[in-house]
Coordinates of C-alpha atoms in Angstrom, one line a residue:
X1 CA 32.9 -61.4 80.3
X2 CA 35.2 -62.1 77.5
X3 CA 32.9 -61.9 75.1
X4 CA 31.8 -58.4 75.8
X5 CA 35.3 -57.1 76.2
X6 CA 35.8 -58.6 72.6
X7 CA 33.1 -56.3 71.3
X8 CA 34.0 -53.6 72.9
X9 CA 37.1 -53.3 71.3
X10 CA 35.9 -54.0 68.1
X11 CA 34.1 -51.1 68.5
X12 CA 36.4 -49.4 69.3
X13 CA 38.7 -49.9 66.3
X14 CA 36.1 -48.4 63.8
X15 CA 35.8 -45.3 65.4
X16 CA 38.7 -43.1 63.8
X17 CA 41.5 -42.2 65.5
X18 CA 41.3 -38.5 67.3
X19 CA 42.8 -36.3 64.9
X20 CA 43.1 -37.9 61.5
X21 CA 42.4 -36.3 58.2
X22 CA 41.0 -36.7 54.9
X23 CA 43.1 -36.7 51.7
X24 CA 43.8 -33.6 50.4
X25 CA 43.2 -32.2 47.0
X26 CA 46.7 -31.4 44.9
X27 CA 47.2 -27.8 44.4
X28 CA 46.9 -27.7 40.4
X29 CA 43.6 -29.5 40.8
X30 CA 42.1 -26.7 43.1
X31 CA 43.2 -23.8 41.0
X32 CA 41.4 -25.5 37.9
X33 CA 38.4 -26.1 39.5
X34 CA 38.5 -22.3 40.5
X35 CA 39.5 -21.3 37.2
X36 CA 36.3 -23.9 35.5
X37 CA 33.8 -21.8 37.9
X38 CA 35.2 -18.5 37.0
X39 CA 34.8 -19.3 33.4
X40 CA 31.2 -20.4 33.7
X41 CA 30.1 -17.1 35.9
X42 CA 31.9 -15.3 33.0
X43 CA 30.0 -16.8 30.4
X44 CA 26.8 -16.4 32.5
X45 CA 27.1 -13.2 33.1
X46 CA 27.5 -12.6 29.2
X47 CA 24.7 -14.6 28.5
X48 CA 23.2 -12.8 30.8
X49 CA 24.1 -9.0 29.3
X50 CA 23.3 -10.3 26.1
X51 CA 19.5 -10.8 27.2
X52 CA 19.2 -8.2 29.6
X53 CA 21.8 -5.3 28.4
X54 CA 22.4 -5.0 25.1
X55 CA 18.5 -3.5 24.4
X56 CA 19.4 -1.6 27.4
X57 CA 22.8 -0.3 25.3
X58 CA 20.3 0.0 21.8
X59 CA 18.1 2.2 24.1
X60 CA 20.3 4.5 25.6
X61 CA 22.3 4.7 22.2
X62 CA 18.5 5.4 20.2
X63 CA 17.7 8.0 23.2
X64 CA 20.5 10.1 22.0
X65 CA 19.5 10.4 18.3
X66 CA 17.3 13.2 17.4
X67 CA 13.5 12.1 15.9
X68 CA 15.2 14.2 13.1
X69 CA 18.2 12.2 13.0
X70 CA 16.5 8.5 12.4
X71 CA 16.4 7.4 8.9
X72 CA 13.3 6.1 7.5
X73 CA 13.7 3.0 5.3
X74 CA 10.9 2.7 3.1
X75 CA 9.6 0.0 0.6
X76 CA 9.5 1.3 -3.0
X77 CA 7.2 4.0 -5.0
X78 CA 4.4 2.0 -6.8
X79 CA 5.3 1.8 -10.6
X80 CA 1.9 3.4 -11.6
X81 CA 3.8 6.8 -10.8
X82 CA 5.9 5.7 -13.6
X83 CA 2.6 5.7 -16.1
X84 CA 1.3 8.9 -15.6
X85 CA 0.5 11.2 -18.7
X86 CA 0.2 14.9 -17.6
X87 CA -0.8 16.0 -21.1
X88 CA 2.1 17.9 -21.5
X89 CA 5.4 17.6 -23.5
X90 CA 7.5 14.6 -22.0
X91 CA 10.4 17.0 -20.2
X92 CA 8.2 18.4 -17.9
X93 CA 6.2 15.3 -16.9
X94 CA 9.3 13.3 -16.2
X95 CA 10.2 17.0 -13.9
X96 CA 6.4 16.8 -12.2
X97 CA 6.6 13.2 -11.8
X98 CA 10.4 13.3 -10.3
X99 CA 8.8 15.9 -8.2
X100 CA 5.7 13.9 -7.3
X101 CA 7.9 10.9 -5.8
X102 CA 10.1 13.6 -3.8
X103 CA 6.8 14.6 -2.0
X104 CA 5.7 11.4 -1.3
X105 CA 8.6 10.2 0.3
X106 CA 8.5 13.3 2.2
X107 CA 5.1 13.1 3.3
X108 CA 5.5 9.5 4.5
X109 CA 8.6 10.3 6.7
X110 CA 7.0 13.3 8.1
X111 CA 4.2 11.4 8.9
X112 CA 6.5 8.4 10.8
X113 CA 9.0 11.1 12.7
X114 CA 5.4 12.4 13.9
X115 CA 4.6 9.8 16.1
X116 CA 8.0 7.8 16.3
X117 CA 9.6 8.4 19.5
X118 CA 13.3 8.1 19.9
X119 CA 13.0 4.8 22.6
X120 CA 13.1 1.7 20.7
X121 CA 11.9 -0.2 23.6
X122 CA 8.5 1.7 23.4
X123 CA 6.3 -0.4 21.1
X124 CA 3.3 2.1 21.9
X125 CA 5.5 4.3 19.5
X126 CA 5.5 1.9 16.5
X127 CA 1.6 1.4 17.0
X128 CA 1.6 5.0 17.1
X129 CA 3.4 5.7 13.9
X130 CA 1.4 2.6 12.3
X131 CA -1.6 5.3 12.6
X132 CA -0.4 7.7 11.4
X133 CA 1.0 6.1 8.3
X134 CA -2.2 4.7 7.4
X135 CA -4.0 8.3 7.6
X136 CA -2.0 9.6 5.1
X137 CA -4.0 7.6 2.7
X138 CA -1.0 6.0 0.9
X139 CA -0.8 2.3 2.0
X140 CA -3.7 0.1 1.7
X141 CA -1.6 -2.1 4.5
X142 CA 1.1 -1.4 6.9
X143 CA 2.9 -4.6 7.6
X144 CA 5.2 -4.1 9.9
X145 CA 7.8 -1.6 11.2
X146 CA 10.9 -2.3 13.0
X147 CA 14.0 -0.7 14.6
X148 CA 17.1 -2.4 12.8
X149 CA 19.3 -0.3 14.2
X150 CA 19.0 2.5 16.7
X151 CA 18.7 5.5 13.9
X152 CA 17.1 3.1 10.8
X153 CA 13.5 2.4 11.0
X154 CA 12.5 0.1 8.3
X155 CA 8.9 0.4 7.0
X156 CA 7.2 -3.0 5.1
X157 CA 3.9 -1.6 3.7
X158 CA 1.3 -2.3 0.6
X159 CA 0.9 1.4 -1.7
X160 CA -2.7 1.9 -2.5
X161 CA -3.2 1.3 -6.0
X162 CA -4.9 3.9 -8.1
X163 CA -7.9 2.9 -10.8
X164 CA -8.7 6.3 -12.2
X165 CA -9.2 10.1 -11.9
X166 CA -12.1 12.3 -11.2
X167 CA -11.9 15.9 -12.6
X168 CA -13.2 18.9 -11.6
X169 CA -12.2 22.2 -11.0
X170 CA -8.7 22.0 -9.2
X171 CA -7.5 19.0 -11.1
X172 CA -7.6 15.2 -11.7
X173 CA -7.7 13.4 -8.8
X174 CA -6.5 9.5 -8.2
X175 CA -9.6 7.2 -7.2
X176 CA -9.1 3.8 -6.3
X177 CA -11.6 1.2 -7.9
X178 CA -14.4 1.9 -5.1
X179 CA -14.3 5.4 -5.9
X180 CA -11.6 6.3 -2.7
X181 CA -10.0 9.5 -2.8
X182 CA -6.2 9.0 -2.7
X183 CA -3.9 11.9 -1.4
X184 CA -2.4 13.2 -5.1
X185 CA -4.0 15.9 -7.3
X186 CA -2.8 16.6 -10.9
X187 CA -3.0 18.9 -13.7
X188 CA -6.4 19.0 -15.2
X189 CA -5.1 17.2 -18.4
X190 CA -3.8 14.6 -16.9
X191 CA -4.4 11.1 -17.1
X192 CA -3.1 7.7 -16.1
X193 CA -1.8 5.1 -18.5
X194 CA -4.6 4.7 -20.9
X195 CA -7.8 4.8 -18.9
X196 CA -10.5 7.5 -19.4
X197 CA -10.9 10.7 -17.2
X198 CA -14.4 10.8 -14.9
X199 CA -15.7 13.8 -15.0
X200 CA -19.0 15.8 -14.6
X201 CA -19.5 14.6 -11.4
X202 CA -21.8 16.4 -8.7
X203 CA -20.9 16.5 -5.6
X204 CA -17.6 18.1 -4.4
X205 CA -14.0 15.6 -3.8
X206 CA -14.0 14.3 -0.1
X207 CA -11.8 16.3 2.5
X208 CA -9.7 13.7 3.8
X209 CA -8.1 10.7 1.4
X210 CA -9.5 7.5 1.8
X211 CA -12.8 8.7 1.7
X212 CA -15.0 8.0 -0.5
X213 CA -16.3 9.8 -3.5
X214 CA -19.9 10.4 -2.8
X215 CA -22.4 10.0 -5.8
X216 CA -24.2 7.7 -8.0
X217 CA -23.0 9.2 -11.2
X218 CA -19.5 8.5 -9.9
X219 CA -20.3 5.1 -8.6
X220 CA -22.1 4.7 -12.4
X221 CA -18.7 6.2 -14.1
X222 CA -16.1 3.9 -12.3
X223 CA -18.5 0.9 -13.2
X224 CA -18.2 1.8 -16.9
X225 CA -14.4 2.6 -16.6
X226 CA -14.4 -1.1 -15.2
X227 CA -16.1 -2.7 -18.0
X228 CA -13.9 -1.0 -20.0
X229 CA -10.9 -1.7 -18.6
X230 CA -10.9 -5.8 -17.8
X231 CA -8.8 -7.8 -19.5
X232 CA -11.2 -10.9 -20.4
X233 CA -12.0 -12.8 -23.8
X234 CA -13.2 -9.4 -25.2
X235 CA -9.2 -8.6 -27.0
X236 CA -6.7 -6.1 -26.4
X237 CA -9.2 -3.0 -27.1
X238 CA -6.4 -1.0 -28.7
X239 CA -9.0 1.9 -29.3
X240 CA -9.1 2.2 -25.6
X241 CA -6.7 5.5 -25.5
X242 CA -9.2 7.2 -28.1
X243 CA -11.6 7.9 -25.5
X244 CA -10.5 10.1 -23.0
X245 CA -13.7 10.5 -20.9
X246 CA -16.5 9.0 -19.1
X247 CA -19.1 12.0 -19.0
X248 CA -21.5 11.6 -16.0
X249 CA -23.0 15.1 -16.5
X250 CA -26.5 14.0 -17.5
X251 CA -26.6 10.6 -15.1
X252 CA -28.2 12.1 -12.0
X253 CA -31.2 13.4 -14.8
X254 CA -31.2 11.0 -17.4
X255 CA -29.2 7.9 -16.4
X256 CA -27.1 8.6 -19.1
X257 CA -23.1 8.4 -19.7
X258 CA -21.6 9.8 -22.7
X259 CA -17.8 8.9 -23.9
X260 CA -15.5 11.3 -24.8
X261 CA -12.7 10.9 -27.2
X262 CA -9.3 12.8 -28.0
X263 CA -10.7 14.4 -30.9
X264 CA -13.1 15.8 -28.8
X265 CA -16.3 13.5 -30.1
X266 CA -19.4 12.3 -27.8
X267 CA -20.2 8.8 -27.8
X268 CA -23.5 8.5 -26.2
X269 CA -23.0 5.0 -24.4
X270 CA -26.3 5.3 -21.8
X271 CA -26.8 3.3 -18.4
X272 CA -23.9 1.3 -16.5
X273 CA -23.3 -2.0 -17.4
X274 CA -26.1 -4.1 -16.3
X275 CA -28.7 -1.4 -15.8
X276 CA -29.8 -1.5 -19.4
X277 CA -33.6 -1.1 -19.8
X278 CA -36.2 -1.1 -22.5
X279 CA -34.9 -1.3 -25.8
X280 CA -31.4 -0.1 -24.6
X281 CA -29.0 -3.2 -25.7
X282 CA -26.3 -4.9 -23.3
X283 CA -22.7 -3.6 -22.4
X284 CA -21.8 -6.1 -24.6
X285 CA -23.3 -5.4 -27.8
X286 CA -22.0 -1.4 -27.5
X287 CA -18.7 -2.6 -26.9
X288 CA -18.7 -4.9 -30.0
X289 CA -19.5 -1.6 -31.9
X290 CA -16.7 0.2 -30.7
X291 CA -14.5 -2.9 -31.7
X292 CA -16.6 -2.6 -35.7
X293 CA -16.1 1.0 -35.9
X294 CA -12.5 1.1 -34.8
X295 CA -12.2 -1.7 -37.4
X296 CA -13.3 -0.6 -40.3
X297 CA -12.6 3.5 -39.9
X298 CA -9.4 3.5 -37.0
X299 CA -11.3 5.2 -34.8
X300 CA -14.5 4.5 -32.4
X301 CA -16.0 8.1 -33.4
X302 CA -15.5 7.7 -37.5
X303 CA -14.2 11.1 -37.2
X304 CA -17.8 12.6 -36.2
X305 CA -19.1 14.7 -33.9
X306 CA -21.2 12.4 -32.2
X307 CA -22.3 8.8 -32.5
X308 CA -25.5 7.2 -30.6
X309 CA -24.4 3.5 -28.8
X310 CA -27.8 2.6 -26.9
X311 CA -30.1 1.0 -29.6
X312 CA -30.1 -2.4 -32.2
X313 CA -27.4 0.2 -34.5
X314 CA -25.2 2.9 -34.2
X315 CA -26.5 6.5 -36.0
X316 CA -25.3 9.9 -35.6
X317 CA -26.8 12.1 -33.8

């Protein structure tokens, strides 16, 4: 009997008394705990705005900006603008070519406002406006564009890069190496840097730019610009802005192409470059005479009216 009143009361004295409580927490130490949790649903909720509310802000502050309003940052003019010879005195092509760039970086803006809505959040509008860009026909690549700041747009893009020009009636128009019209017309005299004028040619310039100049004679002319043109093991080819020309007039009849030079000689030079037949003689061998005959007279035409290129030697005609 003892021994179960003995564990009774054992029992009973680890039970806690009725009533009793825990330690309790100094006042300082509660207010800094409430001040650590305030702190770190303060920084969350920054953290938080910073994700989630500051495009919001960029948004609403880009929403009240005109189209008009947003500034269009683009890379710069290609320096082949910078090489153009108009065939006028030098005053008034510096004035068309000042003019030239003004349109351009109209055009390209127009083109971007066009499409660009005023929502930077919209990415469907920089797809948009990536269209649009390219069908102006004056980037061979747009890289990217991007909202900087809710009224810049910065533009990164590649300028299509001009081989030649074709004439006909209207003007000389800018060709790129596979014969694609780009979207600037010139005076008829013009010219860019030192490379011959096409001209001749049959069928009309396309409509659009980026299209491509439909023809064999062009195709034939832009081959022989080429050759040319190249910088390889051949030399400088100083004579190079003596001829003025590549005549396709006769191709589509005789598969001929005739040279042109500033004093207004014919150089009959025959088929493209690689499409010599019979007793015609390489590309080659005709440009080795124009290297002779600008060495020993200063000029690829000897100051005649015409000079024959195709066979074993050169005669006039």
């Amino acid at each position: 009997m003892r021994k179960k009143s003995a564990k009774k009361s054992k029992s009973m004295k680890d039970k806690p008394a009725a009533g009793r409580t825990w330690p309790r927490m100094p006042d300082g130490a509660v207010r800094g705990t409430l001040l650590g949790l305030m702190w770190i649903a303060g920084l969350g909720g920054l953290g938080f705005g910073a994700v989630y509310g500051y495009p919001e802000l960029r948004s609403y502050a880009a929403s009240k900006l005109s189209v008009e309003a947003i500034e269009i940052r683009l890379p710069p003019l290609p320096a082949w603008l910078e090489v153009l010879d108009t065939g006028e005195q030098t005053g008034r092509t510096v004035e068309f070519v000042n003019g030239v760039k003004a349109r351009i970086i109209e055009e390209i803006s127009t083109a971007a406002r066009a499409r660009l809505g005023r929502d930077p959040l919209v990415r469907g509008d920089l797809i948009a406006t990536r269209e649009s860009l390219m069908a102006t026909g004056w980037f061979q690549s747009v890289d990217s564009i991007r909202r900087d700041q809710p009224g810049l747009v910065v533009i990164e893009a590649t300028f299509v890069q001009p081989f030649t020009m074709v004439r006909d009636a209207q003007g000389s128009h800018l060709v790129d190496e596979q014969g694609r019209l780009l979207p600037l017309h010139y005076p008829a005299k013009s010219r860019l840097a030192r490379l011959p004028v096409i001209t001749g040619v049959r069928f009309a310039r396309p409509s659009q730019p980026g299209m491509k100049w439909e023809g064999k004679d062009v195709a034939a002319a832009l081959r022989l610009v080429s050759f040319l043109e190249r910088p390889d093991d051949r030399g400088a080819r100083p004579w190079l802005s003596q001829i003025v020309e590549v005549d396709a007039s006769e191709y589509n009849r005789t598969e001929a192409l005739w040279l042109t030079t500033n004093k207004g000689a014919r150089l009959l030079w025959g088929r493209p470059p690689g499409e010599e037949r019979g007793i015609e003689v390489p590309a080659t061998t005709k440009f080795a005479y124009l290297e002779q005959l600008h060495r020993d007279y200063g000029r690829v035409d000897r100051d005649l009216r015409e000079l024959d290129l195709v066979t074993d030697r050169v005669y006039a005609r």
